[in-house]
Amino acid sequence: MKLAIIGQQLFGASVLEAFVDRGDEVAGVFCAPEKPGAKPDPLRLAARARGLQVFQFPSLKGEEAAAALRGLAVDIGVMAYVLQFAPQAFVNIPRCGTIQYHPSLLPAYRGPSSINWPIIKGDAFTGVSIFRPTDGLDEGPVILQKTVRIEPHDTVGSVYFDRLFPQGVAALLEAADQVVAGRHEQVAQGESAASYEGWCRDAEAE
């Protein structure tokens, strides 16, 4: 398949490597510009190392970003750890639309600290959701989910790097295959079961 990756950081880089290593064509990579003095984005570095086109728009809401994605003529967009807002005018450009990764069992724990809160609240399980991005925060229909157990002594680091990270990479590949082949199902999220938690910072963790 021919795809565009929208994301950043090590997770985005790992998703890129997984698609390329199995023979898919990554036509372009969209990642947020690095802030002055910040460490280089691992996704940008991985894309440059592979000789891929990299786009770093301050916003994905403008015509410049949309025109760049249209010019790639991809089958699917894959959002891997995206903090920039991606409007429908952008995500609907690929032939089969766009899919997005979220590290919780949606509709539970929508929001930016979805790994932290299930641990803090003592949940026994969390998981990975691959869904269609909409203009609402983590509200789009779900294509695929994977469940992982939270053990008594787990931390954010162990849950994420040992389980949610690798399972998320694999789930994006699986979901992309299903969508491009037209074999996927989309299940609307039940709003009655939805929960939203904001940022988990030092004060909230304490």
Short mmCIF file of C-alpha atoms in Angstrom, two decimals:
data_model
loop_
_atom_site.label_atom_id
_atom_site.label_comp_id
_atom_site.label_asym_id
_atom_site.label_seq_id
_atom_site.Cartn_x
_atom_site.Cartn_y
_atom_site.Cartn_z
CA MET A 1 0.00 0.00 0.00
CA LYS A 2 0.97 3.63 -0.40
CA LEU A 3 0.58 5.69 2.74
CA ALA A 4 1.38 8.91 4.54
CA ILE A 5 2.40 8.91 8.20
CA ILE A 6 1.36 11.77 10.44
CA GLY A 7 2.98 11.76 13.87
CA GLN A 8 6.09 12.32 15.92
CA GLN A 9 8.50 10.88 18.47
CA LEU A 10 9.74 7.30 18.85
CA PHE A 11 6.31 5.76 18.35
CA GLY A 12 5.90 7.52 15.01
CA ALA A 13 9.38 6.41 13.98
CA SER A 14 8.63 2.79 14.92
CA VAL A 15 5.40 2.86 12.89
CA LEU A 16 7.33 4.23 9.92
CA GLU A 17 9.98 1.52 10.18
CA ALA A 18 7.35 -1.22 10.50
CA PHE A 19 5.54 -0.20 7.30
CA VAL A 20 8.74 0.30 5.31
CA ASP A 21 10.32 -2.93 6.54
CA ARG A 22 7.41 -5.01 5.31
CA GLY A 23 7.51 -3.40 1.86
CA ASP A 24 4.86 -0.68 1.95
CA GLU A 25 5.49 2.66 0.25
CA VAL A 26 5.61 5.61 2.64
CA ALA A 27 5.11 8.51 0.25
CA GLY A 28 5.53 11.24 2.85
CA VAL A 29 5.77 12.02 6.54
CA PHE A 30 4.07 14.87 8.39
CA CYS A 31 5.50 15.85 11.77
CA ALA A 32 5.28 18.96 13.90
CA PRO A 33 8.18 21.44 13.76
CA GLU A 34 10.64 21.03 16.63
CA LYS A 35 10.75 23.87 19.13
CA PRO A 36 14.00 25.83 19.35
CA GLY A 37 16.51 23.92 21.45
CA ALA A 38 14.44 20.74 21.50
CA LYS A 39 15.88 17.35 20.65
CA PRO A 40 15.42 16.26 17.03
CA ASP A 41 12.15 14.42 16.42
CA PRO A 42 12.90 10.68 16.02
CA LEU A 43 10.22 10.39 13.33
CA ARG A 44 11.79 13.15 11.27
CA LEU A 45 15.22 11.60 11.66
CA ALA A 46 13.95 8.16 10.64
CA ALA A 47 12.21 9.59 7.58
CA ARG A 48 15.28 11.56 6.51
CA ALA A 49 17.46 8.47 6.95
CA ARG A 50 15.16 6.61 4.56
CA GLY A 51 15.22 9.47 2.05
CA LEU A 52 11.50 10.18 2.48
CA GLN A 53 9.67 13.46 1.99
CA VAL A 54 9.14 15.26 5.30
CA PHE A 55 6.61 18.03 5.85
CA GLN A 56 6.72 20.13 9.03
CA PHE A 57 3.78 22.49 8.93
CA PRO A 58 3.02 24.59 12.01
CA SER A 59 -0.62 23.60 11.47
CA LEU A 60 -2.45 20.90 9.52
CA LYS A 61 -5.50 23.12 9.13
CA GLY A 62 -4.25 25.16 6.19
CA GLU A 63 -4.43 24.58 2.45
CA GLU A 64 -0.66 24.13 2.29
CA ALA A 65 -0.82 20.93 4.35
CA ALA A 66 -3.87 19.67 2.45
CA ALA A 67 -2.18 20.32 -0.91
CA ALA A 68 0.91 18.43 0.21
CA LEU A 69 -1.15 15.40 1.21
CA ARG A 70 -3.18 15.50 -2.01
CA GLY A 71 0.03 15.58 -4.01
CA LEU A 72 1.16 12.29 -2.48
CA ALA A 73 -1.91 10.41 -3.79
CA VAL A 74 -1.82 7.85 -0.98
CA ASP A 75 -4.19 5.01 -0.19
CA ILE A 76 -4.37 5.77 3.51
CA GLY A 77 -3.17 8.20 6.17
CA VAL A 78 -1.79 6.76 9.41
CA MET A 79 -1.76 8.99 12.49
CA ALA A 80 0.83 7.77 14.99
CA TYR A 81 1.05 9.92 18.13
CA VAL A 82 -0.32 13.18 16.76
CA LEU A 83 -0.68 16.29 18.93
CA GLN A 84 -1.57 18.66 16.10
CA PHE A 85 -5.27 19.04 15.24
CA ALA A 86 -6.03 17.39 11.90
CA PRO A 87 -9.32 18.61 10.39
CA GLN A 88 -11.64 16.51 8.27
CA ALA A 89 -10.54 18.44 5.19
CA PHE A 90 -7.09 16.92 5.77
CA VAL A 91 -7.79 13.39 7.05
CA ASN A 92 -10.33 12.60 4.32
CA ILE A 93 -7.89 13.26 1.47
CA PRO A 94 -6.36 9.74 1.19
CA ARG A 95 -8.31 7.30 -0.97
CA CYS A 96 -9.28 5.20 2.06
CA GLY A 97 -9.22 8.01 4.59
CA THR A 98 -7.10 8.08 7.74
CA ILE A 99 -6.74 5.94 10.86
CA GLN A 100 -5.45 7.01 14.27
CA TYR A 101 -3.87 5.32 17.28
CA HIS A 102 -5.05 5.98 20.84
CA PRO A 103 -3.69 4.18 23.95
CA SER A 104 -6.94 3.36 25.75
CA LEU A 105 -10.05 1.32 25.19
CA LEU A 106 -12.20 4.06 23.70
CA PRO A 107 -14.59 5.58 24.58
CA ALA A 108 -12.92 5.33 28.00
CA TYR A 109 -10.15 7.80 28.80
CA ARG A 110 -10.35 10.14 25.88
CA GLY A 111 -7.76 12.85 26.19
CA PRO A 112 -4.02 13.43 26.53
CA SER A 113 -3.08 11.25 29.53
CA SER A 114 -4.99 8.10 28.68
CA ILE A 115 -2.16 5.80 29.82
CA ASN A 116 -1.84 7.36 33.26
CA TRP A 117 -5.43 7.46 34.42
CA PRO A 118 -6.36 3.75 34.16
CA ILE A 119 -3.33 3.00 36.37
CA ILE A 120 -4.16 5.76 38.86
CA LYS A 121 -7.78 4.62 39.09
CA GLY A 122 -6.80 1.00 39.68
CA ASP A 123 -8.23 -0.48 36.48
CA ALA A 124 -7.28 -4.08 35.71
CA PHE A 125 -7.18 -3.52 31.95
CA THR A 126 -6.44 -0.89 29.36
CA GLY A 127 -5.67 -1.21 25.68
CA VAL A 128 -5.16 0.14 22.19
CA SER A 129 -7.80 1.61 19.90
CA ILE A 130 -7.46 2.32 16.19
CA PHE A 131 -10.19 4.69 15.09
CA ARG A 132 -11.27 7.20 12.47
CA PRO A 133 -10.29 10.72 13.53
CA THR A 134 -13.10 13.26 13.63
CA ASP A 135 -13.15 16.88 14.74
CA GLY A 136 -14.11 15.70 18.25
CA LEU A 137 -11.39 14.65 20.70
CA ASP A 138 -10.89 10.86 20.28
CA GLU A 139 -14.56 10.49 19.33
CA GLY A 140 -14.47 8.74 15.94
CA PRO A 141 -15.70 5.24 15.14
CA VAL A 142 -13.44 2.40 16.26
CA ILE A 143 -11.95 -0.03 13.74
CA LEU A 144 -9.85 -2.27 15.98
CA GLN A 145 -9.05 -2.71 19.67
CA LYS A 146 -6.55 -4.75 21.67
CA THR A 147 -6.79 -5.27 25.43
CA VAL A 148 -3.82 -5.43 27.83
CA ARG A 149 -3.73 -6.23 31.53
CA ILE A 150 -2.47 -3.76 34.14
CA GLU A 151 -0.52 -5.64 36.79
CA PRO A 152 -0.36 -4.44 40.43
CA HIS A 153 3.16 -3.04 40.15
CA ASP A 154 2.90 -1.59 36.65
CA THR A 155 3.92 1.97 35.90
CA VAL A 156 3.15 4.23 32.96
CA GLY A 157 6.51 3.23 31.52
CA SER A 158 5.95 -0.51 31.77
CA VAL A 159 2.39 -0.41 30.46
CA TYR A 160 3.33 1.81 27.54
CA PHE A 161 6.72 0.50 26.43
CA ASP A 162 6.10 -3.18 27.18
CA ARG A 163 2.54 -3.41 25.83
CA LEU A 164 0.76 -0.37 24.41
CA PHE A 165 3.69 0.71 22.23
CA PRO A 166 4.41 -2.59 20.44
CA GLN A 167 0.75 -3.58 20.26
CA GLY A 168 -0.08 -0.14 18.89
CA VAL A 169 2.44 -0.48 16.06
CA ALA A 170 1.09 -3.92 15.17
CA ALA A 171 -2.52 -2.74 15.43
CA LEU A 172 -1.92 0.15 13.00
CA LEU A 173 -0.52 -2.25 10.43
CA GLU A 174 -3.42 -4.65 10.92
CA ALA A 175 -6.03 -1.91 10.71
CA ALA A 176 -4.43 -0.32 7.65
CA ASP A 177 -4.52 -3.67 5.85
CA GLN A 178 -8.20 -4.11 6.70
CA VAL A 179 -9.17 -0.60 5.61
CA VAL A 180 -7.29 -0.64 2.31
CA ALA A 181 -8.72 -4.07 1.51
CA GLY A 182 -12.24 -2.93 2.43
CA ARG A 183 -12.55 -5.64 5.11
CA HIS A 184 -12.90 -3.40 8.16
CA GLU A 185 -15.87 -2.58 10.36
CA GLN A 186 -16.43 0.77 12.04
CA VAL A 187 -18.21 0.80 15.38
CA ALA A 188 -19.53 4.08 16.73
CA GLN A 189 -18.38 4.91 20.23
CA GLY A 190 -21.08 4.78 22.87
CA GLU A 191 -21.29 8.24 24.39
CA SER A 192 -22.93 6.91 27.55
CA ALA A 193 -19.70 5.03 28.35
CA ALA A 194 -17.35 7.85 27.37
CA SER A 195 -14.95 9.44 29.82
CA TYR A 196 -12.48 12.26 29.44
CA GLU A 197 -9.47 12.95 31.61
CA GLY A 198 -7.17 15.94 31.20
CA TRP A 199 -3.40 16.12 31.55
CA CYS A 200 -1.82 14.12 34.34
CA ARG A 201 0.94 16.36 35.65
CA ASP A 202 2.89 16.33 38.91
CA ALA A 203 0.03 17.67 41.00
CA GLU A 204 -2.47 15.15 39.64
CA ALA A 205 -0.02 12.28 40.06
CA GLU A 206 0.64 13.25 43.67
#
